PDB file of C-alpha atoms in Angstrom:
ATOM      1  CA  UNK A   1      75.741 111.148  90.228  1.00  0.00           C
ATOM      2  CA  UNK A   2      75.530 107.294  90.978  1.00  0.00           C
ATOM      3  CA  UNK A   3      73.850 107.918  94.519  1.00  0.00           C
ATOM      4  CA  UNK A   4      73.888 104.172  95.590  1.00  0.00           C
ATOM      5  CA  UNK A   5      77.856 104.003  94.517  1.00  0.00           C
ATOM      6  CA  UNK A   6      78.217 107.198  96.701  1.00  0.00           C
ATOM      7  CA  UNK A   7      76.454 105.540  99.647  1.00  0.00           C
ATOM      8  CA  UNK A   8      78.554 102.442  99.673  1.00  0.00           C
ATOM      9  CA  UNK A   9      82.296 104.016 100.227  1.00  0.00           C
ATOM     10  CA  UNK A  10      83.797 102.208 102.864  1.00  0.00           C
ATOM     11  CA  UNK A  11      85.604 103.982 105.297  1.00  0.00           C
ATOM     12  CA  UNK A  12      88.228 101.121 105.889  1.00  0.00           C
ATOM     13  CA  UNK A  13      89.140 101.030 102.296  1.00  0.00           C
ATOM     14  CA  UNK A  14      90.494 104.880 102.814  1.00  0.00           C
ATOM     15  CA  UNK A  15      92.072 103.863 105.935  1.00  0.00           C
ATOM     16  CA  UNK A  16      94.340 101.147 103.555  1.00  0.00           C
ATOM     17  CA  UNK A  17      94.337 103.860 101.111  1.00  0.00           C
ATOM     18  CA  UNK A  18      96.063 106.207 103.351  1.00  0.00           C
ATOM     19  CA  UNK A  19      98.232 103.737 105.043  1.00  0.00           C
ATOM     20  CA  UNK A  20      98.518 105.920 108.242  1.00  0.00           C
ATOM     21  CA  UNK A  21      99.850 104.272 111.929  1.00  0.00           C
ATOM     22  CA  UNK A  22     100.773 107.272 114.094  1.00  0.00           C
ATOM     23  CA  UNK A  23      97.905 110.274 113.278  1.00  0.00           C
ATOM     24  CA  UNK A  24      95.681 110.812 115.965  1.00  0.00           C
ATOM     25  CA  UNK A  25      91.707 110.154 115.152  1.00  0.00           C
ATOM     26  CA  UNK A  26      91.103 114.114 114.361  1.00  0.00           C
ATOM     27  CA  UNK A  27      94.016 114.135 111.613  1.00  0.00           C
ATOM     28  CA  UNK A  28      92.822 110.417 110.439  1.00  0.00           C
ATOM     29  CA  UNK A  29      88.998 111.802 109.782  1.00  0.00           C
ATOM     30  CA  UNK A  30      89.985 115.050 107.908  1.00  0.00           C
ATOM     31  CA  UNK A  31      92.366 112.893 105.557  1.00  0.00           C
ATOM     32  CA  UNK A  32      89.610 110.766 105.365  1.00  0.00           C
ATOM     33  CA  UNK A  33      87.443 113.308 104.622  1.00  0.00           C
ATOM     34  CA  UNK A  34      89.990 114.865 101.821  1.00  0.00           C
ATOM     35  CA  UNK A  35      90.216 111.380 100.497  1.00  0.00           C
ATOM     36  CA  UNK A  36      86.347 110.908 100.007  1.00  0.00           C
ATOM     37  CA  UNK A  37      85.658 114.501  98.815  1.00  0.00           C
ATOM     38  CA  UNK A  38      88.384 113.636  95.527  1.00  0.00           C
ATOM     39  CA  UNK A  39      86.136 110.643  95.106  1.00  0.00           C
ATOM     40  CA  UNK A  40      82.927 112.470  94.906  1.00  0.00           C
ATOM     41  CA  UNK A  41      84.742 115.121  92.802  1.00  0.00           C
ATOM     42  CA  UNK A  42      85.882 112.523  90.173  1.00  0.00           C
ATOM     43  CA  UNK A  43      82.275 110.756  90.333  1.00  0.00           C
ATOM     44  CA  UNK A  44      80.651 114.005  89.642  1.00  0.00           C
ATOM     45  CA  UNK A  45      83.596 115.357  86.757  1.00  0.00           C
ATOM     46  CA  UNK A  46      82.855 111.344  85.417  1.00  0.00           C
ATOM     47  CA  UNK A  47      78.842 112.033  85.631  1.00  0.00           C
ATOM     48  CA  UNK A  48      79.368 115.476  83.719  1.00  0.00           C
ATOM     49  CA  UNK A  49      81.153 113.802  81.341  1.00  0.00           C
ATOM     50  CA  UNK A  50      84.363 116.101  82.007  1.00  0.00           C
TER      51      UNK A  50
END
């Protein structure tokens, strides 16, 4: 796994990803949180060669 790419995912750039205006800031974090975990799963499947 590309540590270093890992390390630089922006937080913002899920917010505009998820294009939510009315959640509070507990439901914003765990889509957030759902959002970056399918981008570590796809970097590691990518690293694995899957």
């Amino acid at each position: 796994m590309d540590h270093e790419r890992v390390a630089t995912v922006d937080i913002s750039k899920l917010d505009e990803e998820l294009e939510v205006t009315d959640l509070s800031k507990s439901d914003l974090y765990e889509n957030e949180m759902r959002v970056l975990v399918r981008f570590l799963q796809a970097e590691q499947a990518e690293c694995l060669g899957a």
